[in-house]
Short mmCIF file of C-alpha atoms in Angstrom, two decimals:
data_model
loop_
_atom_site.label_atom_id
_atom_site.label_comp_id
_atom_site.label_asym_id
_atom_site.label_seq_id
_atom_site.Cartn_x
_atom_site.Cartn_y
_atom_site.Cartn_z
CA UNK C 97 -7.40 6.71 7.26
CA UNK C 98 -8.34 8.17 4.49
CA UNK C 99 -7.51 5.85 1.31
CA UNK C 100 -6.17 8.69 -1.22
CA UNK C 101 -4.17 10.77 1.07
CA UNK C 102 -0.61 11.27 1.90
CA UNK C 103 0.18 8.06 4.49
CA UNK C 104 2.06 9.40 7.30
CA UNK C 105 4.75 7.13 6.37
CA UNK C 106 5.67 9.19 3.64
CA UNK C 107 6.27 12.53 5.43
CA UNK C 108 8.04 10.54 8.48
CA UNK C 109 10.14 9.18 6.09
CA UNK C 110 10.98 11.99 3.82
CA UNK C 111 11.47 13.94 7.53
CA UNK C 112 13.99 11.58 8.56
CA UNK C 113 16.22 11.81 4.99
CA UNK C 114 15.88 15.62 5.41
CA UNK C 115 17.41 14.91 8.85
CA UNK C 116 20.11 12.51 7.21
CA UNK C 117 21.32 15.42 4.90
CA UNK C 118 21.39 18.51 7.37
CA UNK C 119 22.62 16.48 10.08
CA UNK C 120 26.15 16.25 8.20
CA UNK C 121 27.89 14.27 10.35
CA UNK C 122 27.72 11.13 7.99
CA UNK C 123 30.35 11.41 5.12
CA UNK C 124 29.74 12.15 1.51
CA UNK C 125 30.08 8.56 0.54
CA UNK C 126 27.98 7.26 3.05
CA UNK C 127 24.84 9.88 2.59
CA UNK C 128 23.62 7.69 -0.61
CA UNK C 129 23.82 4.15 1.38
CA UNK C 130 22.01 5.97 4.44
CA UNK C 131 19.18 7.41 1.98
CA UNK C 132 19.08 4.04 -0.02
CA UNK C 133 18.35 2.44 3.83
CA UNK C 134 15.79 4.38 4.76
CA UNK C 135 13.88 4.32 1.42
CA UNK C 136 13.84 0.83 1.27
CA UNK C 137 12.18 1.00 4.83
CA UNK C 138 9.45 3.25 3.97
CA UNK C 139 8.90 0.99 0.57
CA UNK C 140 8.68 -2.05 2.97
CA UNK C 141 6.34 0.08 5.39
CA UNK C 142 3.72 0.99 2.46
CA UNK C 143 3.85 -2.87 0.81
CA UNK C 144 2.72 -3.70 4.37
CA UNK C 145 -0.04 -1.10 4.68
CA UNK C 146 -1.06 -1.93 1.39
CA UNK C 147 -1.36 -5.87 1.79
CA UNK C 148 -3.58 -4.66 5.26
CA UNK C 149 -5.91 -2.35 3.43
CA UNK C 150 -6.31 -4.58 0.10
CA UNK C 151 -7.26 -7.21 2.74
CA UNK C 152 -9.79 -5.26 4.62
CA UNK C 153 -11.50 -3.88 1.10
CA UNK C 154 -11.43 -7.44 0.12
CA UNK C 155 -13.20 -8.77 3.19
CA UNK C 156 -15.64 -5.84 3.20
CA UNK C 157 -16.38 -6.69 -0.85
CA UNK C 158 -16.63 -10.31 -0.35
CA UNK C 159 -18.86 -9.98 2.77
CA UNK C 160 -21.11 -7.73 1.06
CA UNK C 161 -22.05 -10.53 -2.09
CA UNK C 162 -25.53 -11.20 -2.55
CA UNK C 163 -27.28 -14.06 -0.83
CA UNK C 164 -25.49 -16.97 -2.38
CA UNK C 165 -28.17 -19.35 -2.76
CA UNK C 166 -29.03 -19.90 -6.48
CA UNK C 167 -25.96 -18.68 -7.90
CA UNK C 168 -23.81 -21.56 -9.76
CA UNK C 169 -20.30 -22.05 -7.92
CA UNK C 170 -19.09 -21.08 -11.78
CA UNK C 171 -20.36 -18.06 -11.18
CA UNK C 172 -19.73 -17.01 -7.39
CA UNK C 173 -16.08 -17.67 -8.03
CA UNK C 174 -16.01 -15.10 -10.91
CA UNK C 175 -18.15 -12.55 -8.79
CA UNK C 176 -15.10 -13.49 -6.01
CA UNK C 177 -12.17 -12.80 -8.58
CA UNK C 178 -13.67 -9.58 -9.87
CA UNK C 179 -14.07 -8.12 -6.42
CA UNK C 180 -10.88 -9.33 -5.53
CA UNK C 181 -9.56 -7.48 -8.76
CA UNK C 182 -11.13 -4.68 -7.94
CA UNK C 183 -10.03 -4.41 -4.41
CA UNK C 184 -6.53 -4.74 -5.91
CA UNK C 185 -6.85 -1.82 -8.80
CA UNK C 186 -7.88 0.45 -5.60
CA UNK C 187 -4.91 -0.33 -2.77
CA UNK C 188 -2.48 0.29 -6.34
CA UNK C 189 -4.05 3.59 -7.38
CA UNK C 190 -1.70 5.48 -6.22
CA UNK C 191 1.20 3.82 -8.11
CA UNK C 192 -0.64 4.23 -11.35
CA UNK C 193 -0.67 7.92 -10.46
CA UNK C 194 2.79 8.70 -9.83
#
């Protein structure tokens, strides 16, 4: 996957509220608690994809630290908290950009 592209989540979902609308067998009053459903589902589907990829940039940061002999705890943990930090600022991009 690809980390700026469109997740496939998005154009199932969007699909499947396309399909809600034509189908038109679900009445008028109902249409906005079907749509509300399903978008909270895809909003639960992308927290969950992002939590996964923030923890494999994370992992792939972390693991990458220099040699950590010599370096003060003090300082490893802020090296650890900036990665972390920045690991967070890319999974969220995409929110920011909206």
């Amino acid at each position: 996957m690809k980390l700026f592209e469109t997740p496939k989540i998005l154009t199932d979902g969007a699909e499947e509220i396309i399909d809600i609308l034509m189908e038109g067998t679900i009445e008028k009053e109902n249409v906005r608690f079907e749509i509300g459903k399903k978008l909270f589902q895809l909003e639960e589907k992308l927290h969950q994809k992002k939590r996964h990829l923030y923890k494999i940039i994370t992992e792939e940061i972390l693991r990458q630290l220099p040699n950590q002999q010599g370096i003060s705890p003090a300082s490893l943990s802020e090296m650890k908290r900036f990665y972390k930090a920045k690991a967070y600022f890319l999974t969220n991009l995409d929110e920011r950009n909206s």
